[in-house]
Amino acid sequence: MYREIAEGYIKTEFHNGVTTIEFHHPQSNSLPGRLLEAMTHEIHGAGNDRDTRVIILRSGGDRAFCAGASFDELLAIETPEQGLHFFSGFAHLINAMRKCPKFIIVRVQGKCVGGGMGIASAADYVIAVEGADVKLSELAIGIGPFVVGPAVERKIGLASFGSLAIDATMWRDSEWARRRGLYSELHAHAVEMDESIQRLSGHLAHSNPEAMALMKQHLWKGTEHWDQLLIERAALSGRLILSPFSRQALTALRPRL
């Protein structure tokens, strides 16, 4: 299945028990609302598909994994309600990944920013390549990483999350991300990364689906309140993005994209 969405696309393929979902946007794989909705829909679909045993989530191209929220859509927000609607897209995607009964492997081939870190943190297993550096840039535009925060904090711990959130201009390299548990594996080259993804997904495709579903429930224990929490965080970000600080910061940063 291939669909063009908001100047980008989403593509879903199934092969031997493995469903691969690929998203792409020409602006460094940034995430407009329609693409977030499509990704959430595809995660739900694969999670409910009896033949799917494991899901691979990846982005297109060989450069950035994900640049986070679409700046064009952030600038287009004019009311708190519109802000809530946009940021709820990230909340719904993270919650869909969290509640999906299938393990989700995320492939990270390049830099991972903001909402992209949320996706990586909501994964059950992340396989990345050297150079896939990370940054939480939200505070630089006046909002803070409120929606993705619970997922990132759960994965790398409060202290490391705080360091990323406070210094919103500093990149941490891929080895930093591996040492703190964001990346499960880190490979020198994309070929090795893809070989490892193929090996693990093939193994999981022949594993007991009931056992994997129960293991996933155990690994995500204590996050049952996220359905409400992440929407509350989305409302907070939706209000802050309307501040004069955020308007000025977005306008100043936009030409650099």
PDB file of C-alpha atoms in Angstrom:
ATOM      1  CA  MET A   1       0.000   0.000   0.000  1.00  0.00           C
ATOM      2  CA  TYR A   2       1.338   3.409  -1.011  1.00  0.00           C
ATOM      3  CA  ARG A   3      -0.335   6.766  -0.353  1.00  0.00           C
ATOM      4  CA  GLU A   4       0.861  10.296  -1.046  1.00  0.00           C
ATOM      5  CA  ILE A   5       0.202  12.492   1.995  1.00  0.00           C
ATOM      6  CA  ALA A   6       0.981  16.181   2.593  1.00  0.00           C
ATOM      7  CA  GLU A   7       3.790  16.294  -0.014  1.00  0.00           C
ATOM      8  CA  GLY A   8       5.188  13.061   1.410  1.00  0.00           C
ATOM      9  CA  TYR A   9       4.009   9.483   1.521  1.00  0.00           C
ATOM     10  CA  ILE A  10       3.346   6.469   3.669  1.00  0.00           C
ATOM     11  CA  LYS A  11       4.052   2.975   2.401  1.00  0.00           C
ATOM     12  CA  THR A  12       3.112  -0.322   4.041  1.00  0.00           C
ATOM     13  CA  GLU A  13       4.390  -3.730   2.966  1.00  0.00           C
ATOM     14  CA  PHE A  14       3.858  -7.220   4.386  1.00  0.00           C
ATOM     15  CA  HIS A  15       6.215 -10.154   3.948  1.00  0.00           C
ATOM     16  CA  ASN A  16       6.507 -13.394   5.915  1.00  0.00           C
ATOM     17  CA  GLY A  17       4.920 -12.125   9.104  1.00  0.00           C
ATOM     18  CA  VAL A  18       6.648  -8.729   9.036  1.00  0.00           C
ATOM     19  CA  THR A  19       4.785  -5.480   8.293  1.00  0.00           C
ATOM     20  CA  THR A  20       7.049  -2.592   7.317  1.00  0.00           C
ATOM     21  CA  ILE A  21       5.667   0.949   7.572  1.00  0.00           C
ATOM     22  CA  GLU A  22       7.692   3.677   5.883  1.00  0.00           C
ATOM     23  CA  PHE A  23       6.943   7.400   6.105  1.00  0.00           C
ATOM     24  CA  HIS A  24       8.571  10.228   4.211  1.00  0.00           C
ATOM     25  CA  HIS A  25       8.369  13.993   3.925  1.00  0.00           C
ATOM     26  CA  PRO A  26      10.703  16.118   1.782  1.00  0.00           C
ATOM     27  CA  GLN A  27      11.495  18.437   4.706  1.00  0.00           C
ATOM     28  CA  SER A  28      13.855  16.035   6.498  1.00  0.00           C
ATOM     29  CA  ASN A  29      11.004  13.618   7.230  1.00  0.00           C
ATOM     30  CA  SER A  30       9.167  16.180   9.326  1.00  0.00           C
ATOM     31  CA  LEU A  31       5.666  15.311  10.460  1.00  0.00           C
ATOM     32  CA  PRO A  32       2.585  17.252   9.350  1.00  0.00           C
ATOM     33  CA  GLY A  33      -0.709  16.298  10.970  1.00  0.00           C
ATOM     34  CA  ARG A  34      -2.020  14.192   8.088  1.00  0.00           C
ATOM     35  CA  LEU A  35       1.135  12.079   8.078  1.00  0.00           C
ATOM     36  CA  LEU A  36       0.901  11.575  11.846  1.00  0.00           C
ATOM     37  CA  GLU A  37      -2.710  10.419  11.427  1.00  0.00           C
ATOM     38  CA  ALA A  38      -1.750   8.018   8.641  1.00  0.00           C
ATOM     39  CA  MET A  39       1.090   6.526  10.680  1.00  0.00           C
ATOM     40  CA  THR A  40      -1.233   6.007  13.638  1.00  0.00           C
ATOM     41  CA  HIS A  41      -3.783   4.340  11.371  1.00  0.00           C
ATOM     42  CA  GLU A  42      -1.189   1.981   9.920  1.00  0.00           C
ATOM     43  CA  ILE A  43       0.143   1.043  13.376  1.00  0.00           C
ATOM     44  CA  HIS A  44      -3.412   0.222  14.483  1.00  0.00           C
ATOM     45  CA  GLY A  45      -3.994  -1.823  11.346  1.00  0.00           C
ATOM     46  CA  ALA A  46      -0.801  -3.843  11.632  1.00  0.00           C
ATOM     47  CA  GLY A  47      -1.374  -4.363  15.348  1.00  0.00           C
ATOM     48  CA  ASN A  48      -4.790  -5.902  14.644  1.00  0.00           C
ATOM     49  CA  ASP A  49      -3.643  -7.968  11.667  1.00  0.00           C
ATOM     50  CA  ARG A  50      -3.564 -11.666  12.575  1.00  0.00           C
ATOM     51  CA  ASP A  51      -0.786 -12.411  10.085  1.00  0.00           C
ATOM     52  CA  THR A  52       1.546  -9.674  11.332  1.00  0.00           C
ATOM     53  CA  ARG A  53       3.948 -10.860  14.017  1.00  0.00           C
ATOM     54  CA  VAL A  54       6.299  -7.861  14.151  1.00  0.00           C
ATOM     55  CA  ILE A  55       6.314  -4.300  12.806  1.00  0.00           C
ATOM     56  CA  ILE A  56       9.227  -2.325  11.368  1.00  0.00           C
ATOM     57  CA  LEU A  57       8.788   1.448  11.365  1.00  0.00           C
ATOM     58  CA  ARG A  58      11.204   3.442   9.232  1.00  0.00           C
ATOM     59  CA  SER A  59      11.512   6.691   7.305  1.00  0.00           C
ATOM     60  CA  GLY A  60      12.434   7.186   3.680  1.00  0.00           C
ATOM     61  CA  GLY A  61      15.780   8.327   2.347  1.00  0.00           C
ATOM     62  CA  ASP A  62      19.275   7.972   3.704  1.00  0.00           C
ATOM     63  CA  ARG A  63      19.598  11.237   5.641  1.00  0.00           C
ATOM     64  CA  ALA A  64      17.500  12.441   8.589  1.00  0.00           C
ATOM     65  CA  PHE A  65      15.298   9.915  10.345  1.00  0.00           C
ATOM     66  CA  CYS A  66      12.825  12.565  11.490  1.00  0.00           C
ATOM     67  CA  ALA A  67      12.981  16.325  12.009  1.00  0.00           C
ATOM     68  CA  GLY A  68       9.917  16.356  14.274  1.00  0.00           C
ATOM     69  CA  ALA A  69       6.914  18.633  13.893  1.00  0.00           C
ATOM     70  CA  SER A  70       6.252  20.414  10.605  1.00  0.00           C
ATOM     71  CA  PHE A  71       7.240  24.071  10.968  1.00  0.00           C
ATOM     72  CA  ASP A  72       4.697  25.070   8.327  1.00  0.00           C
ATOM     73  CA  GLU A  73       1.884  23.589  10.389  1.00  0.00           C
ATOM     74  CA  LEU A  74       3.217  25.032  13.632  1.00  0.00           C
ATOM     75  CA  LEU A  75       3.141  28.491  12.064  1.00  0.00           C
ATOM     76  CA  ALA A  76      -0.396  27.897  10.799  1.00  0.00           C
ATOM     77  CA  ILE A  77      -1.790  27.278  14.301  1.00  0.00           C
ATOM     78  CA  GLU A  78      -4.007  30.217  15.307  1.00  0.00           C
ATOM     79  CA  THR A  79      -6.034  28.955  18.286  1.00  0.00           C
ATOM     80  CA  PRO A  80      -5.455  26.707  21.324  1.00  0.00           C
ATOM     81  CA  GLU A  81      -7.941  24.250  19.800  1.00  0.00           C
ATOM     82  CA  GLN A  82      -5.890  23.995  16.623  1.00  0.00           C
ATOM     83  CA  GLY A  83      -2.774  23.583  18.719  1.00  0.00           C
ATOM     84  CA  LEU A  84      -4.355  20.785  20.715  1.00  0.00           C
ATOM     85  CA  HIS A  85      -5.443  19.055  17.522  1.00  0.00           C
ATOM     86  CA  PHE A  86      -1.960  19.191  15.987  1.00  0.00           C
ATOM     87  CA  PHE A  87      -0.006  18.057  19.035  1.00  0.00           C
ATOM     88  CA  SER A  88      -2.590  15.350  19.715  1.00  0.00           C
ATOM     89  CA  GLY A  89      -1.284  13.729  16.543  1.00  0.00           C
ATOM     90  CA  PHE A  90       1.964  12.940  18.347  1.00  0.00           C
ATOM     91  CA  ALA A  91       0.046  11.791  21.423  1.00  0.00           C
ATOM     92  CA  HIS A  92      -2.102   9.411  19.367  1.00  0.00           C
ATOM     93  CA  LEU A  93       0.912   7.975  17.538  1.00  0.00           C
ATOM     94  CA  ILE A  94       2.903   7.321  20.717  1.00  0.00           C
ATOM     95  CA  ASN A  95      -0.123   5.747  22.376  1.00  0.00           C
ATOM     96  CA  ALA A  96      -0.799   3.586  19.319  1.00  0.00           C
ATOM     97  CA  MET A  97       2.785   2.308  19.436  1.00  0.00           C
ATOM     98  CA  ARG A  98       2.547   1.748  23.184  1.00  0.00           C
ATOM     99  CA  LYS A  99      -0.713  -0.219  23.019  1.00  0.00           C
ATOM    100  CA  CYS A 100       0.060  -2.146  19.819  1.00  0.00           C
ATOM    101  CA  PRO A 101       0.211  -5.859  20.763  1.00  0.00           C
ATOM    102  CA  LYS A 102       3.094  -6.450  18.331  1.00  0.00           C
ATOM    103  CA  PHE A 103       6.724  -5.529  18.911  1.00  0.00           C
ATOM    104  CA  ILE A 104       7.750  -2.445  16.929  1.00  0.00           C
ATOM    105  CA  ILE A 105      11.314  -2.189  15.651  1.00  0.00           C
ATOM    106  CA  VAL A 106      12.317   1.335  14.616  1.00  0.00           C
ATOM    107  CA  ARG A 107      15.089   1.871  12.069  1.00  0.00           C
ATOM    108  CA  VAL A 108      17.020   5.110  12.588  1.00  0.00           C
ATOM    109  CA  GLN A 109      19.274   5.953   9.644  1.00  0.00           C
ATOM    110  CA  GLY A 110      20.016   9.584  10.494  1.00  0.00           C
ATOM    111  CA  LYS A 111      19.464  12.487  12.847  1.00  0.00           C
ATOM    112  CA  CYS A 112      16.509  12.261  15.193  1.00  0.00           C
ATOM    113  CA  VAL A 113      14.902  15.459  16.512  1.00  0.00           C
ATOM    114  CA  GLY A 114      11.932  16.279  18.756  1.00  0.00           C
ATOM    115  CA  GLY A 115       8.964  14.178  17.702  1.00  0.00           C
ATOM    116  CA  GLY A 116      11.381  11.801  16.006  1.00  0.00           C
ATOM    117  CA  MET A 117      12.854  11.075  19.426  1.00  0.00           C
ATOM    118  CA  GLY A 118       9.313  10.435  20.621  1.00  0.00           C
ATOM    119  CA  ILE A 119       8.889   7.791  17.935  1.00  0.00           C
ATOM    120  CA  ALA A 120      12.224   6.163  18.763  1.00  0.00           C
ATOM    121  CA  SER A 121      11.380   6.203  22.465  1.00  0.00           C
ATOM    122  CA  ALA A 122       7.976   4.609  21.874  1.00  0.00           C
ATOM    123  CA  ALA A 123       9.602   1.748  19.982  1.00  0.00           C
ATOM    124  CA  ASP A 124      10.180  -1.614  21.592  1.00  0.00           C
ATOM    125  CA  TYR A 125      13.577  -1.984  19.927  1.00  0.00           C
ATOM    126  CA  VAL A 126      15.645   0.573  18.006  1.00  0.00           C
ATOM    127  CA  ILE A 127      18.415  -0.263  15.561  1.00  0.00           C
ATOM    128  CA  ALA A 128      20.435   2.751  14.433  1.00  0.00           C
ATOM    129  CA  VAL A 129      23.519   3.692  12.476  1.00  0.00           C
ATOM    130  CA  GLU A 130      26.452   5.817  13.621  1.00  0.00           C
ATOM    131  CA  GLY A 131      25.711   9.468  12.970  1.00  0.00           C
ATOM    132  CA  ALA A 132      22.089   9.174  14.082  1.00  0.00           C
ATOM    133  CA  ASP A 133      22.534  12.003  16.569  1.00  0.00           C
ATOM    134  CA  VAL A 134      19.669  13.240  18.740  1.00  0.00           C
ATOM    135  CA  LYS A 135      18.256  16.538  19.985  1.00  0.00           C
ATOM    136  CA  LEU A 136      15.139  17.786  21.752  1.00  0.00           C
ATOM    137  CA  SER A 137      14.738  21.233  20.195  1.00  0.00           C
ATOM    138  CA  GLU A 138      11.308  22.157  21.595  1.00  0.00           C
ATOM    139  CA  LEU A 139      12.443  24.650  24.228  1.00  0.00           C
ATOM    140  CA  ALA A 140      14.228  26.628  21.522  1.00  0.00           C
ATOM    141  CA  ILE A 141      10.843  27.409  20.001  1.00  0.00           C
ATOM    142  CA  GLY A 142       9.217  28.067  23.348  1.00  0.00           C
ATOM    143  CA  ILE A 143       7.178  24.945  24.008  1.00  0.00           C
ATOM    144  CA  GLY A 144       9.242  22.215  25.670  1.00  0.00           C
ATOM    145  CA  PRO A 145       9.086  18.472  24.840  1.00  0.00           C
ATOM    146  CA  PHE A 146       5.894  17.911  26.801  1.00  0.00           C
ATOM    147  CA  VAL A 147       4.115  15.360  24.578  1.00  0.00           C
ATOM    148  CA  VAL A 148       7.125  13.167  23.821  1.00  0.00           C
ATOM    149  CA  GLY A 149       8.572  13.681  27.299  1.00  0.00           C
ATOM    150  CA  PRO A 150       6.989  10.687  29.061  1.00  0.00           C
ATOM    151  CA  ALA A 151       8.222   8.306  26.356  1.00  0.00           C
ATOM    152  CA  VAL A 152      11.742   9.769  26.261  1.00  0.00           C
ATOM    153  CA  GLU A 153      12.028   9.863  30.057  1.00  0.00           C
ATOM    154  CA  ARG A 154      10.837   6.252  30.316  1.00  0.00           C
ATOM    155  CA  LYS A 155      13.483   5.147  27.838  1.00  0.00           C
ATOM    156  CA  ILE A 156      16.577   7.102  28.912  1.00  0.00           C
ATOM    157  CA  GLY A 157      15.800   8.248  32.475  1.00  0.00           C
ATOM    158  CA  LEU A 158      14.897  11.578  34.024  1.00  0.00           C
ATOM    159  CA  ALA A 159      18.427  13.001  34.260  1.00  0.00           C
ATOM    160  CA  SER A 160      19.293  12.350  30.606  1.00  0.00           C
ATOM    161  CA  PHE A 161      15.885  13.574  29.483  1.00  0.00           C
ATOM    162  CA  GLY A 162      16.365  16.742  31.511  1.00  0.00           C
ATOM    163  CA  SER A 163      19.755  17.392  29.917  1.00  0.00           C
ATOM    164  CA  LEU A 164      18.279  17.079  26.432  1.00  0.00           C
ATOM    165  CA  ALA A 165      15.220  19.163  27.251  1.00  0.00           C
ATOM    166  CA  ILE A 166      17.139  22.021  28.905  1.00  0.00           C
ATOM    167  CA  ASP A 167      19.934  22.380  26.331  1.00  0.00           C
ATOM    168  CA  ALA A 168      17.705  22.418  23.268  1.00  0.00           C
ATOM    169  CA  THR A 169      20.484  23.487  20.890  1.00  0.00           C
ATOM    170  CA  MET A 170      23.034  20.764  21.615  1.00  0.00           C
ATOM    171  CA  TRP A 171      23.276  17.543  19.639  1.00  0.00           C
ATOM    172  CA  ARG A 172      24.111  14.306  21.464  1.00  0.00           C
ATOM    173  CA  ASP A 173      25.847  11.756  19.300  1.00  0.00           C
ATOM    174  CA  SER A 174      24.547   8.297  18.487  1.00  0.00           C
ATOM    175  CA  GLU A 175      26.873   6.608  20.978  1.00  0.00           C
ATOM    176  CA  TRP A 176      25.403   8.811  23.737  1.00  0.00           C
ATOM    177  CA  ALA A 177      21.953   7.588  22.691  1.00  0.00           C
ATOM    178  CA  ARG A 178      23.083   3.948  22.702  1.00  0.00           C
ATOM    179  CA  ARG A 179      24.656   4.166  26.144  1.00  0.00           C
ATOM    180  CA  ARG A 180      21.449   5.572  27.596  1.00  0.00           C
ATOM    181  CA  GLY A 181      19.227   2.920  26.062  1.00  0.00           C
ATOM    182  CA  LEU A 182      17.470   4.918  23.354  1.00  0.00           C
ATOM    183  CA  TYR A 183      19.194   2.778  20.736  1.00  0.00           C
ATOM    184  CA  SER A 184      19.203  -0.959  21.345  1.00  0.00           C
ATOM    185  CA  GLU A 185      21.897  -1.473  18.712  1.00  0.00           C
ATOM    186  CA  LEU A 186      24.273   0.868  16.891  1.00  0.00           C
ATOM    187  CA  HIS A 187      26.024  -0.097  13.667  1.00  0.00           C
ATOM    188  CA  ALA A 188      28.822   1.502  11.693  1.00  0.00           C
ATOM    189  CA  HIS A 189      27.083   1.203   8.347  1.00  0.00           C
ATOM    190  CA  ALA A 190      23.522   1.086   7.020  1.00  0.00           C
ATOM    191  CA  VAL A 191      24.105  -2.342   5.467  1.00  0.00           C
ATOM    192  CA  GLU A 192      24.943  -3.800   8.880  1.00  0.00           C
ATOM    193  CA  MET A 193      21.937  -2.025  10.425  1.00  0.00           C
ATOM    194  CA  ASP A 194      19.581  -3.505   7.836  1.00  0.00           C
ATOM    195  CA  GLU A 195      21.076  -6.972   8.205  1.00  0.00           C
ATOM    196  CA  SER A 196      20.423  -6.813  11.949  1.00  0.00           C
ATOM    197  CA  ILE A 197      16.853  -5.618  11.392  1.00  0.00           C
ATOM    198  CA  GLN A 198      16.240  -8.482   8.984  1.00  0.00           C
ATOM    199  CA  ARG A 199      17.711 -10.987  11.419  1.00  0.00           C
ATOM    200  CA  LEU A 200      15.691  -9.817  14.419  1.00  0.00           C
ATOM    201  CA  SER A 201      12.404  -9.343  12.574  1.00  0.00           C
ATOM    202  CA  GLY A 202      12.761 -12.775  11.001  1.00  0.00           C
ATOM    203  CA  HIS A 203      13.343 -14.333  14.399  1.00  0.00           C
ATOM    204  CA  LEU A 204      10.356 -12.551  15.943  1.00  0.00           C
ATOM    205  CA  ALA A 205       8.143 -13.523  13.007  1.00  0.00           C
ATOM    206  CA  HIS A 206       8.598 -17.156  14.104  1.00  0.00           C
ATOM    207  CA  SER A 207       8.124 -16.504  17.823  1.00  0.00           C
ATOM    208  CA  ASN A 208       4.978 -17.107  19.881  1.00  0.00           C
ATOM    209  CA  PRO A 209       2.647 -14.107  19.330  1.00  0.00           C
ATOM    210  CA  GLU A 210       0.896 -14.623  22.666  1.00  0.00           C
ATOM    211  CA  ALA A 211       4.200 -14.613  24.537  1.00  0.00           C
ATOM    212  CA  MET A 212       5.350 -11.483  22.719  1.00  0.00           C
ATOM    213  CA  ALA A 213       2.072  -9.660  23.449  1.00  0.00           C
ATOM    214  CA  LEU A 214       2.306 -10.535  27.146  1.00  0.00           C
ATOM    215  CA  MET A 215       5.940  -9.460  27.259  1.00  0.00           C
ATOM    216  CA  LYS A 216       5.050  -6.130  25.669  1.00  0.00           C
ATOM    217  CA  GLN A 217       2.307  -5.566  28.255  1.00  0.00           C
ATOM    218  CA  HIS A 218       4.868  -6.198  30.978  1.00  0.00           C
ATOM    219  CA  LEU A 219       7.437  -3.846  29.462  1.00  0.00           C
ATOM    220  CA  TRP A 220       4.897  -1.025  29.224  1.00  0.00           C
ATOM    221  CA  LYS A 221       3.379  -1.564  32.667  1.00  0.00           C
ATOM    222  CA  GLY A 222       2.695   1.693  34.482  1.00  0.00           C
ATOM    223  CA  THR A 223       1.863   3.720  31.361  1.00  0.00           C
ATOM    224  CA  GLU A 224      -1.872   2.999  31.337  1.00  0.00           C
ATOM    225  CA  HIS A 225      -2.651   6.639  32.177  1.00  0.00           C
ATOM    226  CA  TRP A 226      -0.871   7.956  29.064  1.00  0.00           C
ATOM    227  CA  ASP A 227      -4.084   8.170  27.025  1.00  0.00           C
ATOM    228  CA  GLN A 228      -5.112  11.093  29.208  1.00  0.00           C
ATOM    229  CA  LEU A 229      -1.642  12.380  30.114  1.00  0.00           C
ATOM    230  CA  LEU A 230      -0.393  12.893  26.565  1.00  0.00           C
ATOM    231  CA  ILE A 231      -3.548  14.739  25.530  1.00  0.00           C
ATOM    232  CA  GLU A 232      -3.128  17.043  28.518  1.00  0.00           C
ATOM    233  CA  ARG A 233       0.462  17.623  27.397  1.00  0.00           C
ATOM    234  CA  ALA A 234      -0.762  18.299  23.844  1.00  0.00           C
ATOM    235  CA  ALA A 235      -3.089  20.998  25.163  1.00  0.00           C
ATOM    236  CA  LEU A 236      -0.164  22.593  27.009  1.00  0.00           C
ATOM    237  CA  SER A 237       2.008  22.644  23.877  1.00  0.00           C
ATOM    238  CA  GLY A 238      -0.928  23.885  21.831  1.00  0.00           C
ATOM    239  CA  ARG A 239      -1.247  26.910  24.105  1.00  0.00           C
ATOM    240  CA  LEU A 240       2.466  27.674  24.323  1.00  0.00           C
ATOM    241  CA  ILE A 241       2.978  27.588  20.554  1.00  0.00           C
ATOM    242  CA  LEU A 242       0.770  30.703  20.332  1.00  0.00           C
ATOM    243  CA  SER A 243       3.025  32.762  22.596  1.00  0.00           C
ATOM    244  CA  PRO A 244       4.881  35.746  21.083  1.00  0.00           C
ATOM    245  CA  PHE A 245       8.163  33.985  21.897  1.00  0.00           C
ATOM    246  CA  SER A 246       7.191  30.929  19.845  1.00  0.00           C
ATOM    247  CA  ARG A 247       5.879  33.004  16.937  1.00  0.00           C
ATOM    248  CA  GLN A 248       9.164  34.906  16.716  1.00  0.00           C
ATOM    249  CA  ALA A 249      11.317  31.804  17.152  1.00  0.00           C
ATOM    250  CA  LEU A 250       9.463  29.855  14.452  1.00  0.00           C
ATOM    251  CA  THR A 251       9.663  32.743  12.014  1.00  0.00           C
ATOM    252  CA  ALA A 252      13.402  33.125  12.648  1.00  0.00           C
ATOM    253  CA  LEU A 253      14.145  29.422  12.277  1.00  0.00           C
ATOM    254  CA  ARG A 254      11.951  28.658   9.278  1.00  0.00           C
ATOM    255  CA  PRO A 255      14.323  29.976   6.565  1.00  0.00           C
ATOM    256  CA  ARG A 256      17.026  27.594   7.808  1.00  0.00           C
ATOM    257  CA  LEU A 257      15.010  24.472   7.011  1.00  0.00           C
TER     258      LEU A 257
END
